[in-house]
Short mmCIF file of C-alpha atoms (C1' of nucleotides) in Angstrom, two decimals:
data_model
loop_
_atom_site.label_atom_id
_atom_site.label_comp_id
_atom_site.label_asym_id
_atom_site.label_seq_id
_atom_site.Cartn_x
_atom_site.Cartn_y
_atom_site.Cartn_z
CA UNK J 1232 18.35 -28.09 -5.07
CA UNK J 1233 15.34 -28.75 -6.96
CA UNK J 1234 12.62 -25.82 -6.53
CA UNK J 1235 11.55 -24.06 -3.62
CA UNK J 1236 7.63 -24.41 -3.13
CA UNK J 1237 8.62 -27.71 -4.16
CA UNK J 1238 6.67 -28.94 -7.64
CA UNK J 1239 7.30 -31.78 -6.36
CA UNK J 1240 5.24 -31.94 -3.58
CA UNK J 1241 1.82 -33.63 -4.45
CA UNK J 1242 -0.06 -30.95 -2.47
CA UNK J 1243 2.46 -28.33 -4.73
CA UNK J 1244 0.69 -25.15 -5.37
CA UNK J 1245 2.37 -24.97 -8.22
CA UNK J 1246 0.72 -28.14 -9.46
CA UNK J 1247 -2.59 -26.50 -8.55
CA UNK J 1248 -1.65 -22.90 -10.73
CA UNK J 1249 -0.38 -25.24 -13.62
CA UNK J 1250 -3.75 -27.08 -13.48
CA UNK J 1251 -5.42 -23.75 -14.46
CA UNK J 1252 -3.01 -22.14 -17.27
CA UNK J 1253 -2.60 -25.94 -18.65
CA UNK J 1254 -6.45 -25.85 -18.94
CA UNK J 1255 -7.23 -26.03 -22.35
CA UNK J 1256 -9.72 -22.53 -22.01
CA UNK J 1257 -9.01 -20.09 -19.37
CA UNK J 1258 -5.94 -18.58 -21.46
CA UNK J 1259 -8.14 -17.98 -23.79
CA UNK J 1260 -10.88 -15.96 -21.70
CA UNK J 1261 -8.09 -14.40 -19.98
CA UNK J 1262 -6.59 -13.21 -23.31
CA UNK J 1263 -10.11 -12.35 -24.29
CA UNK J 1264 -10.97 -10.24 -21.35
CA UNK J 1265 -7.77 -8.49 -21.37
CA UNK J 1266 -9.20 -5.48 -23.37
CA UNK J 1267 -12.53 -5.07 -21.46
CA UNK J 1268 -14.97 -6.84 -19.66
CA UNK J 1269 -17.44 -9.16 -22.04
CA UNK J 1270 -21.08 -11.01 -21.55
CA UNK J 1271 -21.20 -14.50 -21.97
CA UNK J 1272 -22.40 -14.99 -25.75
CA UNK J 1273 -19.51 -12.52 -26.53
CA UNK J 1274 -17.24 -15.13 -24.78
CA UNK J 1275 -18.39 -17.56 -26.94
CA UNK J 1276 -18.05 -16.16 -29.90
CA UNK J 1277 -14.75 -14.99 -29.44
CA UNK J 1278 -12.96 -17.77 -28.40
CA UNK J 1279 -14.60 -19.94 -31.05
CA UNK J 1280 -15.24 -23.68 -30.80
CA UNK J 1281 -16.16 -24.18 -27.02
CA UNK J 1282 -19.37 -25.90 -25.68
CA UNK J 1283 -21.30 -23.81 -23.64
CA UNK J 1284 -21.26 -26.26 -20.48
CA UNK J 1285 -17.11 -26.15 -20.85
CA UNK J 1286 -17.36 -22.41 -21.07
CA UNK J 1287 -19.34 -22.54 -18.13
CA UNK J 1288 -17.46 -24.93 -16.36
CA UNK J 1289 -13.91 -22.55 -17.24
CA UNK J 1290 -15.76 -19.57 -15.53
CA UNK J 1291 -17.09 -20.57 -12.58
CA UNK J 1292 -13.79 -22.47 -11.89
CA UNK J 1293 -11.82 -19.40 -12.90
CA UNK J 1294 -14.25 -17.00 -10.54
CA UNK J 1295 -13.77 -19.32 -7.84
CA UNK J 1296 -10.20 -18.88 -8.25
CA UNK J 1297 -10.15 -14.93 -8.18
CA UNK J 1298 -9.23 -14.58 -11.88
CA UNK J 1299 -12.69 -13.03 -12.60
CA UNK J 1300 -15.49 -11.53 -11.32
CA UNK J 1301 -19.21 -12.19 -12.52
CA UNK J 1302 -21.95 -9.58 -12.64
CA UNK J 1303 -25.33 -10.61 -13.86
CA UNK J 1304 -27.68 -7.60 -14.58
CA UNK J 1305 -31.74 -9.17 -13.65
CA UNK J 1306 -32.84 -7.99 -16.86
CA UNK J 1307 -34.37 -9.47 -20.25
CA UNK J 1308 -32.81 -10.82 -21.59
CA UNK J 1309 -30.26 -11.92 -19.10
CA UNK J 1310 -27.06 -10.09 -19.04
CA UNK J 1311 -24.06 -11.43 -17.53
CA UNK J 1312 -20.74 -9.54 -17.49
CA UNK J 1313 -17.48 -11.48 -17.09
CA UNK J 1314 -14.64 -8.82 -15.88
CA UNK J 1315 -10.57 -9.69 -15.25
CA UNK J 1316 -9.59 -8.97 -11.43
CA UNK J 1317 -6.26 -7.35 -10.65
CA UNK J 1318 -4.85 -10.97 -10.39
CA UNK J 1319 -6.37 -12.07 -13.20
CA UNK J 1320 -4.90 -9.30 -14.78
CA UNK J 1321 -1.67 -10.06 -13.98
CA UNK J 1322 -1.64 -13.07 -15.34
CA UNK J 1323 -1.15 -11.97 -18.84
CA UNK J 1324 2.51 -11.27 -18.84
CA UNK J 1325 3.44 -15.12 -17.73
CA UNK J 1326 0.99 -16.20 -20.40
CA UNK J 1327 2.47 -13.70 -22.86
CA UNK J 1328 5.88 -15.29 -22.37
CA UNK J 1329 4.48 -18.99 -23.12
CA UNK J 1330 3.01 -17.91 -26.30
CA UNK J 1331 5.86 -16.00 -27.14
CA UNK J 1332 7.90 -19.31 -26.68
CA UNK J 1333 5.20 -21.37 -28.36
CA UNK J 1334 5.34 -19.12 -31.61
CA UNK J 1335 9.28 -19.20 -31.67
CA UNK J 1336 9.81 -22.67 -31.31
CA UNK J 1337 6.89 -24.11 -33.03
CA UNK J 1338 8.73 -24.22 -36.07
CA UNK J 1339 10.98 -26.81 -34.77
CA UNK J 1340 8.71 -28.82 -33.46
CA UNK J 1341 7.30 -29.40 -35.94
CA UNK J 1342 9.88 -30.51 -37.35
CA UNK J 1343 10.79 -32.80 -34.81
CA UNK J 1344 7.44 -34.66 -34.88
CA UNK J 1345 8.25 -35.11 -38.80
CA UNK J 1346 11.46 -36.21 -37.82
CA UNK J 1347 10.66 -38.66 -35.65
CA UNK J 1348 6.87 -39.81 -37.60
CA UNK J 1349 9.47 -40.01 -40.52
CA UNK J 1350 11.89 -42.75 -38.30
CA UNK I 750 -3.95 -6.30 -30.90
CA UNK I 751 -5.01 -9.20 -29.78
CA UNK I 752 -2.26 -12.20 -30.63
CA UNK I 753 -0.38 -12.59 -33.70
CA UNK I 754 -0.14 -16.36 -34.05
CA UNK I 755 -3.49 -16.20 -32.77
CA UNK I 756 -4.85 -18.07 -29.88
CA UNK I 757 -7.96 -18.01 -31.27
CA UNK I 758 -7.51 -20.23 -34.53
CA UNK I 759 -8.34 -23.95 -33.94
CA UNK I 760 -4.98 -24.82 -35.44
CA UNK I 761 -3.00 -22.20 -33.55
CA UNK I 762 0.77 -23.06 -32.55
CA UNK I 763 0.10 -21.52 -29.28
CA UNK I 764 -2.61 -24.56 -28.40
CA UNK I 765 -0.23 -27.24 -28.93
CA UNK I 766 2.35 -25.48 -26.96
CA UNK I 767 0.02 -25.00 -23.93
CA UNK I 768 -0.94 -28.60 -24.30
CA UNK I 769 2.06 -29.64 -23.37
CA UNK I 770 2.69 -27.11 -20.85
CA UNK I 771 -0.60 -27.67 -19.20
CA UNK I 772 0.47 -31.81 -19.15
CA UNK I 773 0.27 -32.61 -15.94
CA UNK I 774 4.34 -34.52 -15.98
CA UNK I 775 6.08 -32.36 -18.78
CA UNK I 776 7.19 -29.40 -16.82
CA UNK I 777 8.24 -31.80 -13.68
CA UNK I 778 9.96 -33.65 -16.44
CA UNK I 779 11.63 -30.31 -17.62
CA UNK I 780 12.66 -29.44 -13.83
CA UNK I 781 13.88 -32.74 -12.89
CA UNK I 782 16.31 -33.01 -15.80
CA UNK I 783 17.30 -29.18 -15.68
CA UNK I 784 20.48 -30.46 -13.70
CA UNK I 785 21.57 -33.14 -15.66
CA UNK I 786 19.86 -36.91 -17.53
CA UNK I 787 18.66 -39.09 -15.57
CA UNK I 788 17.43 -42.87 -16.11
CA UNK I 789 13.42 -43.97 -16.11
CA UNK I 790 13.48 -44.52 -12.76
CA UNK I 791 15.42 -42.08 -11.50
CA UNK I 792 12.94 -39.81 -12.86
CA UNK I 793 10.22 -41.66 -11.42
CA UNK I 794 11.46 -41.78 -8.00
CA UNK I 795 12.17 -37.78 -8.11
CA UNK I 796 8.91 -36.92 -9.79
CA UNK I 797 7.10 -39.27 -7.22
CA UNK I 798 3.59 -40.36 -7.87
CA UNK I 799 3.44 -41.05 -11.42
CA UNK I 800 3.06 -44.77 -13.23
CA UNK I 801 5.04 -46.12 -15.17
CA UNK I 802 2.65 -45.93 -18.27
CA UNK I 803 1.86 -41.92 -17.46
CA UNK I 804 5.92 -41.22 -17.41
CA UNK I 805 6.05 -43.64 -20.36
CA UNK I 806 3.87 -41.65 -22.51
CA UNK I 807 4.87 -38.29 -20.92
CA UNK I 808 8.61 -39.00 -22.20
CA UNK I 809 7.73 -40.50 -25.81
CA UNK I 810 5.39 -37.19 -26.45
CA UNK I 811 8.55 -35.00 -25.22
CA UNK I 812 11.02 -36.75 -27.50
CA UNK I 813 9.07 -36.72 -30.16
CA UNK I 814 8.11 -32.93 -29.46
CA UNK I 815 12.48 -32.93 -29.39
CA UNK I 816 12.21 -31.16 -25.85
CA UNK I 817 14.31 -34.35 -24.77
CA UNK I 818 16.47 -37.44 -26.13
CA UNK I 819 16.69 -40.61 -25.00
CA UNK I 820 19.44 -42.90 -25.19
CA UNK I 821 19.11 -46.34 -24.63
CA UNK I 822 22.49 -48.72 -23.76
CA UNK I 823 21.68 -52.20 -24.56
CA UNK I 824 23.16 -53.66 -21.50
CA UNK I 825 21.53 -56.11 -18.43
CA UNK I 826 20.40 -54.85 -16.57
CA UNK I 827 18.57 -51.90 -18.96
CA UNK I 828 19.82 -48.33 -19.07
CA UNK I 829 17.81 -45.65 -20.77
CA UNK I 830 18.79 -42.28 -20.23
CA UNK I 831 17.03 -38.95 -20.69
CA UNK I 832 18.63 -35.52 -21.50
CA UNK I 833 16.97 -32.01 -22.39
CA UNK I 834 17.71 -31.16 -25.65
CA UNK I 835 18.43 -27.12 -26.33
CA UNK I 836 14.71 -26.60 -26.88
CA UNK I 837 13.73 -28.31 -24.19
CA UNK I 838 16.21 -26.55 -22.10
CA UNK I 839 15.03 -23.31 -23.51
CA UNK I 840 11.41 -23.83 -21.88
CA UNK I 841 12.34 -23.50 -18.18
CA UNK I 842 12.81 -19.57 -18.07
CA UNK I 843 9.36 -19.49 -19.38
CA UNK I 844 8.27 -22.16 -17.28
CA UNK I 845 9.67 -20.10 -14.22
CA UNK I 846 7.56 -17.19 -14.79
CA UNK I 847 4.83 -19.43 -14.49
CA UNK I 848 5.87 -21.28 -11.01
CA UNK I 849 7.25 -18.02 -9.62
CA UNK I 850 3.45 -16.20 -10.36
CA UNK I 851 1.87 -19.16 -8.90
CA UNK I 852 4.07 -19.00 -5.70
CA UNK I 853 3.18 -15.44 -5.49
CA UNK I 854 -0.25 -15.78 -5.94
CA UNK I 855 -1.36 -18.74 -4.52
CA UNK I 856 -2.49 -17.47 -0.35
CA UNK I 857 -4.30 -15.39 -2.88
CA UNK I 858 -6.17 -17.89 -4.45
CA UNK I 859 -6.30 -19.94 -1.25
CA UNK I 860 -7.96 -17.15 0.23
CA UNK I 861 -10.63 -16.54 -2.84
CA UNK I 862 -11.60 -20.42 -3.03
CA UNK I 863 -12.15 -20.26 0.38
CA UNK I 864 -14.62 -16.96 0.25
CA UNK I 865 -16.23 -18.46 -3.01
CA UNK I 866 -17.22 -21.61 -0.94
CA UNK I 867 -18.02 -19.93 1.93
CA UNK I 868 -20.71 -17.74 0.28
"C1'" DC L 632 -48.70 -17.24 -31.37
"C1'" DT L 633 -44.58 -18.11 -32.69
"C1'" DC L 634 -39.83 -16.59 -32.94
"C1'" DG L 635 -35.52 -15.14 -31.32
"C1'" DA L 636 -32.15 -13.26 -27.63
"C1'" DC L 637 -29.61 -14.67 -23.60
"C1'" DG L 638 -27.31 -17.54 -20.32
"C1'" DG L 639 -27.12 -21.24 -19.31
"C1'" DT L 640 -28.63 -27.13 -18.06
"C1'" DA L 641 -29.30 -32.07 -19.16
"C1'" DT L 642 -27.92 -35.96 -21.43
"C1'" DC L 643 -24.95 -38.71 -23.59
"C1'" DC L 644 -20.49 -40.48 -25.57
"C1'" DA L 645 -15.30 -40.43 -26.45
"C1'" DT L 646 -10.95 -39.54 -24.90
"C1'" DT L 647 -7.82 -39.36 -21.39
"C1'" DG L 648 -5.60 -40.18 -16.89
"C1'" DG L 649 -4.52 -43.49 -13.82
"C1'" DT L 650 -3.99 -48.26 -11.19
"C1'" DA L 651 -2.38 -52.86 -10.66
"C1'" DA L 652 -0.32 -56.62 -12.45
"C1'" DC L 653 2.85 -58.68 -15.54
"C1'" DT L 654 7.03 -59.30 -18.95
"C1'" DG L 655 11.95 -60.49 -20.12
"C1'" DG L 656 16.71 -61.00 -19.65
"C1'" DC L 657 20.13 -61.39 -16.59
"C1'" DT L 658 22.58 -61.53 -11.98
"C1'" DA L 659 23.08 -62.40 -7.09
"C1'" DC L 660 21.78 -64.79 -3.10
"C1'" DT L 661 20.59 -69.22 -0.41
"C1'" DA O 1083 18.88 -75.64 -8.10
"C1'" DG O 1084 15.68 -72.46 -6.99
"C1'" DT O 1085 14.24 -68.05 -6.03
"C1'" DA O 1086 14.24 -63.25 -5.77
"C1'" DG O 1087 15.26 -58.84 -7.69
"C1'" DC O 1088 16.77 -55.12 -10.96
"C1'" DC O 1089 15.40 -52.05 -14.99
"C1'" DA O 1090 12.38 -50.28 -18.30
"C1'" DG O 1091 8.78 -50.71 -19.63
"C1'" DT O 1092 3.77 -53.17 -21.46
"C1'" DT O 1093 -1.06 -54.92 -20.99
"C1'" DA O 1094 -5.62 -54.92 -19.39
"C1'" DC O 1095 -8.75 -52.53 -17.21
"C1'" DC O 1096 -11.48 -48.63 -14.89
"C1'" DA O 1097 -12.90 -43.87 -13.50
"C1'" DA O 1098 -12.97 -39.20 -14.33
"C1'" DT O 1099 -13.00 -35.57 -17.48
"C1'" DG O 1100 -13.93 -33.13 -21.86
"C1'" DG O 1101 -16.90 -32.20 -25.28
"C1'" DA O 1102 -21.11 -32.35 -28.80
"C1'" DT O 1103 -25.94 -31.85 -29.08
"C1'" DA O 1104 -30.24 -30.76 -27.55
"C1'" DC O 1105 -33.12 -28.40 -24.61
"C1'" DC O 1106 -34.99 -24.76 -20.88
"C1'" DG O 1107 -37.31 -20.32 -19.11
"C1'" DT O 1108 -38.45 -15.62 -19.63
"C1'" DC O 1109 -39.52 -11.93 -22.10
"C1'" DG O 1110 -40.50 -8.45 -26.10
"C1'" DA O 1111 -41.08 -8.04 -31.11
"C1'" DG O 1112 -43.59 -9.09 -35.28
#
DNA sequence: CTCGACGGTATCCATTGGTAACTGGCTACT
DNA sequence: AGTAGCCAGTTACCAATGGATACCGTCGAG
């Protein structure tokens, strides 16, 4: 019945996993890094519209978490390289399969919320 | 190639998708009604601690997102019932990737918060 | 001597998540 | 008769989080 590592659980570590990929940023740096390690500003610009103490606040988090690794090169300027780990890596595919969802089925949604704005 | 529907774009699909995904009740939702409706407190007692309010606006978001219905039977005392619609239905394979990586990788992660705050 | 690159902090405000208490209509118990 | 309880929420309120904006230190270039 019901799931096996139980989601259900309050100290679920599923709960804890969907805390991360539900985070609003760290699919996006994943999907960003996926091609090659990037610095910081390079983050930034990529990903777009993100403050630089959330950005911050994603990476440590996400290095914390094994997802990435964080290099900084003493120089001047500063240089900081942001790199995917194995795991981090590997959490691509389950993302890929989300977005692939989200891009089928947004179509209906949207449609739905029209729907039921329109009631 | 990066995405096609691209993650990137303020008003991508993808980021109202993983909004909901990333919603701290809507997958439990999902998994609790994968076997069948249930009523507003049914849910609540399976999905444990959540308030009334939380599951309240968790539900309304989902129906109008048409991932669920809700029926309501105007008897005494009340009886709402909610039901996964196709769509919704349609989000748990994805959603198992998810909890199946996050089972997998979780001692992982354990293990890396615990070296992170070690250091 | 001032400017810009880089990788962030510091400060502040808005939105959200969450708690506790209450509603209303009816029935069942005492 | 009075009281308690069921269901499906709502209301009022508070704390934590997310995010925008501004600023920092160090250095070389102009």
């Amino acid at each position: 019945m019901v799931t096996k590592g139980n989601a259900f659980d309050p100290n679920c570590p599923t709960r804890t996993i969907l805390d991360r990929i539900g985070d609003k940023w760290t699919v996006l740096v994943v999907l960003s890094l996926r091609s090659g390690p990037l610095r910081f500003t390079e983050l930034r610009d990529r990903i777009g519209q993100v403050a630089p103490k959330v950005l911050t606040q994603t990476l440590r988090r996400m290095e914390r978490d094994g997802l990435i690794t964080r290099e900084v090169y003493p120089e001047i300027p500063p240089k900081v390289v942001y790199t995917l780990t194995p795991m981090g890596a590997s959490l691509i595919g389950p993302i890929s399969v989300i977005t692939d969802w989200a891009e089928t089925h947004l179509p209906a949604i949207t449609k739905a919320q029209a729907a039921y704005d329109g009631v």
